[in-house]
Amino acid sequence: MVAGAVLLASGLLGIGLSEALGSGVSVGDCVLASDFHKNRIAGLHPTSCGDPDAVYELAARVRSGHTCPDGELEKSVYFVLTEGLQTLCFAPDVIVGTCYRVPFGHDEKYEITPTDCADATSPGIPLRVTARFDGIVDGGRCSLVRSVVPRPARVVCWINHVPPR
């Protein structure tokens, strides 16, 4: 009932869904890994996509229960945050040659964290970005592990990175 009143008031006042729910992040904005990992849409703040810690680019904002641009939600190639009435779908905004950690385990949330390529002690699987292609969705450019997102059109090639001991 309260959510309906907020949406009605928002519509009457000409306020968009993002403003009504407190997220100042727009499609095309990037957010820091530390903000994304808090799992709170209201706590997201736009950050320069050139920041090496801003590894998530907002690709789409949809109503909860609707799918990301790849037609999926729970098995999406996007990094997904859902809170209340909205779902945000994020594309990886990563840098070639940089290493990232992904959680290990079936119950772990799908997310990435920038890491030092020499770090052999942090939890998770270390991956290094070997290539990034913007404006295409042809995953055949990568040898093995790849992320392909349709919006923004992007292919990221990854390899498992074994830090030196």
PDB file of C-alpha atoms in Angstrom:
ATOM      1  CA  MET A   1       0.000   0.000   0.000  1.00  0.00           C
ATOM      2  CA  VAL A   2       2.795   2.427   0.921  1.00  0.00           C
ATOM      3  CA  ALA A   3       4.789   1.495  -2.201  1.00  0.00           C
ATOM      4  CA  GLY A   4       1.692   2.159  -4.324  1.00  0.00           C
ATOM      5  CA  ALA A   5       1.269   5.563  -2.715  1.00  0.00           C
ATOM      6  CA  VAL A   6       4.946   6.388  -3.360  1.00  0.00           C
ATOM      7  CA  LEU A   7       4.624   5.386  -7.010  1.00  0.00           C
ATOM      8  CA  LEU A   8       1.365   7.296  -7.425  1.00  0.00           C
ATOM      9  CA  ALA A   9       2.851  10.390  -5.816  1.00  0.00           C
ATOM     10  CA  SER A  10       5.990   9.990  -7.910  1.00  0.00           C
ATOM     11  CA  GLY A  11       3.974   9.795 -11.105  1.00  0.00           C
ATOM     12  CA  LEU A  12       1.866  12.811 -10.178  1.00  0.00           C
ATOM     13  CA  LEU A  13       4.917  14.868  -9.342  1.00  0.00           C
ATOM     14  CA  GLY A  14       6.805  13.794 -12.448  1.00  0.00           C
ATOM     15  CA  ILE A  15       9.514  12.049 -10.456  1.00  0.00           C
ATOM     16  CA  GLY A  16      11.052   8.969 -12.050  1.00  0.00           C
ATOM     17  CA  LEU A  17      11.308   5.568 -10.379  1.00  0.00           C
ATOM     18  CA  SER A  18      15.006   6.019  -9.632  1.00  0.00           C
ATOM     19  CA  GLU A  19      14.463   9.322  -7.834  1.00  0.00           C
ATOM     20  CA  ALA A  20      11.472   7.958  -5.897  1.00  0.00           C
ATOM     21  CA  LEU A  21      13.544   5.039  -4.645  1.00  0.00           C
ATOM     22  CA  GLY A  22      16.668   7.046  -3.913  1.00  0.00           C
ATOM     23  CA  SER A  23      19.113   5.750  -6.537  1.00  0.00           C
ATOM     24  CA  GLY A  24      20.947   8.470  -8.423  1.00  0.00           C
ATOM     25  CA  VAL A  25      22.500   5.986 -10.855  1.00  0.00           C
ATOM     26  CA  SER A  26      21.443   6.217 -14.508  1.00  0.00           C
ATOM     27  CA  VAL A  27      22.004   3.835 -17.410  1.00  0.00           C
ATOM     28  CA  GLY A  28      25.611   4.274 -18.547  1.00  0.00           C
ATOM     29  CA  ASP A  29      26.860   5.241 -15.071  1.00  0.00           C
ATOM     30  CA  CYS A  30      29.449   3.120 -13.312  1.00  0.00           C
ATOM     31  CA  VAL A  31      29.531   2.193  -9.631  1.00  0.00           C
ATOM     32  CA  LEU A  32      32.279   1.075  -7.299  1.00  0.00           C
ATOM     33  CA  ALA A  33      32.636  -2.604  -6.455  1.00  0.00           C
ATOM     34  CA  SER A  34      32.428  -1.723  -2.743  1.00  0.00           C
ATOM     35  CA  ASP A  35      29.037  -0.002  -3.259  1.00  0.00           C
ATOM     36  CA  PHE A  36      27.674  -2.844  -5.408  1.00  0.00           C
ATOM     37  CA  HIS A  37      28.717  -5.476  -2.875  1.00  0.00           C
ATOM     38  CA  LYS A  38      26.542  -3.838  -0.193  1.00  0.00           C
ATOM     39  CA  ASN A  39      23.494  -5.141  -2.148  1.00  0.00           C
ATOM     40  CA  ARG A  40      21.594  -1.875  -1.672  1.00  0.00           C
ATOM     41  CA  ILE A  41      20.350   0.038  -4.702  1.00  0.00           C
ATOM     42  CA  ALA A  42      19.729   3.127  -2.582  1.00  0.00           C
ATOM     43  CA  GLY A  43      23.423   3.146  -1.591  1.00  0.00           C
ATOM     44  CA  LEU A  44      24.758   3.282  -5.153  1.00  0.00           C
ATOM     45  CA  HIS A  45      26.495   6.434  -6.329  1.00  0.00           C
ATOM     46  CA  PRO A  46      27.636   7.211  -9.889  1.00  0.00           C
ATOM     47  CA  THR A  47      31.398   7.115 -10.304  1.00  0.00           C
ATOM     48  CA  SER A  48      33.656   7.767 -13.267  1.00  0.00           C
ATOM     49  CA  CYS A  49      33.868   4.672 -15.449  1.00  0.00           C
ATOM     50  CA  GLY A  50      37.599   5.382 -15.694  1.00  0.00           C
ATOM     51  CA  ASP A  51      38.027   4.600 -11.992  1.00  0.00           C
ATOM     52  CA  PRO A  52      39.664   1.127 -11.745  1.00  0.00           C
ATOM     53  CA  ASP A  53      37.388   0.259  -8.800  1.00  0.00           C
ATOM     54  CA  ALA A  54      34.219   1.142 -10.766  1.00  0.00           C
ATOM     55  CA  VAL A  55      33.774  -2.304 -12.301  1.00  0.00           C
ATOM     56  CA  TYR A  56      29.989  -2.230 -12.816  1.00  0.00           C
ATOM     57  CA  GLU A  57      28.284  -0.192 -15.573  1.00  0.00           C
ATOM     58  CA  LEU A  58      24.509   0.149 -15.362  1.00  0.00           C
ATOM     59  CA  ALA A  59      23.100  -1.380 -18.544  1.00  0.00           C
ATOM     60  CA  ALA A  60      19.387  -1.478 -17.664  1.00  0.00           C
ATOM     61  CA  ARG A  61      16.870  -0.600 -14.978  1.00  0.00           C
ATOM     62  CA  VAL A  62      13.782  -2.839 -15.013  1.00  0.00           C
ATOM     63  CA  ARG A  63      10.849  -3.531 -12.734  1.00  0.00           C
ATOM     64  CA  SER A  64      11.421  -6.366 -10.282  1.00  0.00           C
ATOM     65  CA  GLY A  65      10.658  -9.721 -11.854  1.00  0.00           C
ATOM     66  CA  HIS A  66      11.457  -8.514 -15.376  1.00  0.00           C
ATOM     67  CA  THR A  67      14.582  -9.605 -17.220  1.00  0.00           C
ATOM     68  CA  CYS A  68      17.868  -7.965 -18.101  1.00  0.00           C
ATOM     69  CA  PRO A  69      18.706  -7.221 -21.772  1.00  0.00           C
ATOM     70  CA  ASP A  70      19.903 -10.821 -22.274  1.00  0.00           C
ATOM     71  CA  GLY A  71      16.372 -12.095 -21.506  1.00  0.00           C
ATOM     72  CA  GLU A  72      17.468 -13.607 -18.185  1.00  0.00           C
ATOM     73  CA  LEU A  73      17.336 -12.584 -14.562  1.00  0.00           C
ATOM     74  CA  GLU A  74      18.607 -15.290 -12.213  1.00  0.00           C
ATOM     75  CA  LYS A  75      20.980 -16.784 -14.806  1.00  0.00           C
ATOM     76  CA  SER A  76      21.798 -13.476 -16.444  1.00  0.00           C
ATOM     77  CA  VAL A  77      25.259 -12.641 -17.731  1.00  0.00           C
ATOM     78  CA  TYR A  78      24.713  -9.285 -16.041  1.00  0.00           C
ATOM     79  CA  PHE A  79      25.508  -8.517 -12.426  1.00  0.00           C
ATOM     80  CA  VAL A  80      22.035  -8.071 -10.931  1.00  0.00           C
ATOM     81  CA  LEU A  81      20.788  -6.104  -7.930  1.00  0.00           C
ATOM     82  CA  THR A  82      17.112  -6.235  -6.963  1.00  0.00           C
ATOM     83  CA  GLU A  83      15.574  -4.146  -4.246  1.00  0.00           C
ATOM     84  CA  GLY A  84      11.929  -3.326  -3.768  1.00  0.00           C
ATOM     85  CA  LEU A  85      10.303  -2.473  -7.080  1.00  0.00           C
ATOM     86  CA  GLN A  86      13.382  -2.332  -9.252  1.00  0.00           C
ATOM     87  CA  THR A  87      16.145  -4.481 -10.639  1.00  0.00           C
ATOM     88  CA  LEU A  88      19.419  -3.089 -11.947  1.00  0.00           C
ATOM     89  CA  CYS A  89      21.454  -4.988 -14.549  1.00  0.00           C
ATOM     90  CA  PHE A  90      25.172  -4.162 -14.668  1.00  0.00           C
ATOM     91  CA  ALA A  91      27.700  -4.960 -17.392  1.00  0.00           C
ATOM     92  CA  PRO A  92      31.338  -5.546 -16.438  1.00  0.00           C
ATOM     93  CA  ASP A  93      33.414  -2.370 -16.796  1.00  0.00           C
ATOM     94  CA  VAL A  94      36.860  -3.914 -16.578  1.00  0.00           C
ATOM     95  CA  ILE A  95      40.366  -3.034 -17.732  1.00  0.00           C
ATOM     96  CA  VAL A  96      42.540  -5.233 -19.959  1.00  0.00           C
ATOM     97  CA  GLY A  97      45.491  -6.686 -18.020  1.00  0.00           C
ATOM     98  CA  THR A  98      43.773  -6.169 -14.660  1.00  0.00           C
ATOM     99  CA  CYS A  99      42.912  -9.007 -12.285  1.00  0.00           C
ATOM    100  CA  TYR A 100      39.600  -9.573 -10.522  1.00  0.00           C
ATOM    101  CA  ARG A 101      38.319 -12.104  -8.010  1.00  0.00           C
ATOM    102  CA  VAL A 102      35.016 -13.914  -8.297  1.00  0.00           C
ATOM    103  CA  PRO A 103      33.499 -15.841  -5.386  1.00  0.00           C
ATOM    104  CA  PHE A 104      33.871 -19.603  -5.407  1.00  0.00           C
ATOM    105  CA  GLY A 105      30.806 -21.626  -4.594  1.00  0.00           C
ATOM    106  CA  HIS A 106      27.340 -22.290  -5.921  1.00  0.00           C
ATOM    107  CA  ASP A 107      25.604 -20.165  -3.273  1.00  0.00           C
ATOM    108  CA  GLU A 108      27.864 -17.152  -3.737  1.00  0.00           C
ATOM    109  CA  LYS A 109      26.536 -13.954  -5.343  1.00  0.00           C
ATOM    110  CA  TYR A 110      27.849 -13.342  -8.857  1.00  0.00           C
ATOM    111  CA  GLU A 111      30.202 -10.376  -8.477  1.00  0.00           C
ATOM    112  CA  ILE A 112      33.749  -9.269  -9.223  1.00  0.00           C
ATOM    113  CA  THR A 113      36.306  -7.454  -7.118  1.00  0.00           C
ATOM    114  CA  PRO A 114      39.466  -5.779  -8.428  1.00  0.00           C
ATOM    115  CA  THR A 115      42.566  -7.405  -6.993  1.00  0.00           C
ATOM    116  CA  ASP A 116      46.333  -7.300  -7.265  1.00  0.00           C
ATOM    117  CA  CYS A 117      47.467  -9.914  -9.794  1.00  0.00           C
ATOM    118  CA  ALA A 118      50.232 -10.973  -7.383  1.00  0.00           C
ATOM    119  CA  ASP A 119      47.754 -11.669  -4.543  1.00  0.00           C
ATOM    120  CA  ALA A 120      47.663 -15.409  -3.891  1.00  0.00           C
ATOM    121  CA  THR A 121      45.850 -15.225  -0.553  1.00  0.00           C
ATOM    122  CA  SER A 122      42.481 -13.528  -1.169  1.00  0.00           C
ATOM    123  CA  PRO A 123      39.424 -15.804  -1.395  1.00  0.00           C
ATOM    124  CA  GLY A 124      37.791 -16.502  -4.720  1.00  0.00           C
ATOM    125  CA  ILE A 125      38.937 -17.369  -8.192  1.00  0.00           C
ATOM    126  CA  PRO A 126      41.475 -14.972  -9.719  1.00  0.00           C
ATOM    127  CA  LEU A 127      40.744 -13.942 -13.312  1.00  0.00           C
ATOM    128  CA  ARG A 128      42.677 -11.614 -15.592  1.00  0.00           C
ATOM    129  CA  VAL A 129      41.112  -9.653 -18.450  1.00  0.00           C
ATOM    130  CA  THR A 130      42.940 -10.470 -21.685  1.00  0.00           C
ATOM    131  CA  ALA A 131      40.760  -8.443 -24.073  1.00  0.00           C
ATOM    132  CA  ARG A 132      37.718  -6.189 -24.157  1.00  0.00           C
ATOM    133  CA  PHE A 133      35.693  -5.388 -27.260  1.00  0.00           C
ATOM    134  CA  ASP A 134      33.074  -2.642 -27.096  1.00  0.00           C
ATOM    135  CA  GLY A 135      30.361  -2.367 -29.737  1.00  0.00           C
ATOM    136  CA  ILE A 136      30.213  -6.091 -30.597  1.00  0.00           C
ATOM    137  CA  VAL A 137      28.629  -9.265 -29.215  1.00  0.00           C
ATOM    138  CA  ASP A 138      30.749 -11.847 -31.054  1.00  0.00           C
ATOM    139  CA  GLY A 139      32.150 -14.009 -28.258  1.00  0.00           C
ATOM    140  CA  GLY A 140      34.224 -15.964 -30.780  1.00  0.00           C
ATOM    141  CA  ARG A 141      37.013 -13.449 -30.307  1.00  0.00           C
ATOM    142  CA  CYS A 142      37.850 -15.055 -26.944  1.00  0.00           C
ATOM    143  CA  SER A 143      39.581 -18.400 -26.614  1.00  0.00           C
ATOM    144  CA  LEU A 144      37.819 -19.798 -23.523  1.00  0.00           C
ATOM    145  CA  VAL A 145      36.153 -17.747 -20.815  1.00  0.00           C
ATOM    146  CA  ARG A 146      34.113 -14.764 -21.923  1.00  0.00           C
ATOM    147  CA  SER A 147      31.373 -12.393 -20.856  1.00  0.00           C
ATOM    148  CA  VAL A 148      29.099 -11.233 -23.665  1.00  0.00           C
ATOM    149  CA  VAL A 149      26.481  -8.593 -22.910  1.00  0.00           C
ATOM    150  CA  PRO A 150      24.104  -7.192 -25.524  1.00  0.00           C
ATOM    151  CA  ARG A 151      23.716  -3.747 -23.923  1.00  0.00           C
ATOM    152  CA  PRO A 152      26.058  -2.046 -24.001  1.00  0.00           C
ATOM    153  CA  ALA A 153      27.392  -4.379 -26.674  1.00  0.00           C
ATOM    154  CA  ARG A 154      30.545  -5.742 -25.052  1.00  0.00           C
ATOM    155  CA  VAL A 155      32.726  -8.835 -24.998  1.00  0.00           C
ATOM    156  CA  VAL A 156      35.250  -9.417 -22.207  1.00  0.00           C
ATOM    157  CA  CYS A 157      37.806 -12.231 -22.460  1.00  0.00           C
ATOM    158  CA  TRP A 158      39.123 -13.720 -19.212  1.00  0.00           C
ATOM    159  CA  ILE A 159      41.720 -16.302 -18.218  1.00  0.00           C
ATOM    160  CA  ASN A 160      42.257 -17.993 -14.882  1.00  0.00           C
ATOM    161  CA  HIS A 161      45.215 -16.232 -13.342  1.00  0.00           C
ATOM    162  CA  VAL A 162      47.601 -18.122 -11.105  1.00  0.00           C
ATOM    163  CA  PRO A 163      49.579 -15.610  -9.041  1.00  0.00           C
ATOM    164  CA  PRO A 164      53.300 -16.300  -8.693  1.00  0.00           C
ATOM    165  CA  ARG A 165      54.343 -17.800  -5.385  1.00  0.00           C
TER     166      ARG A 165
END
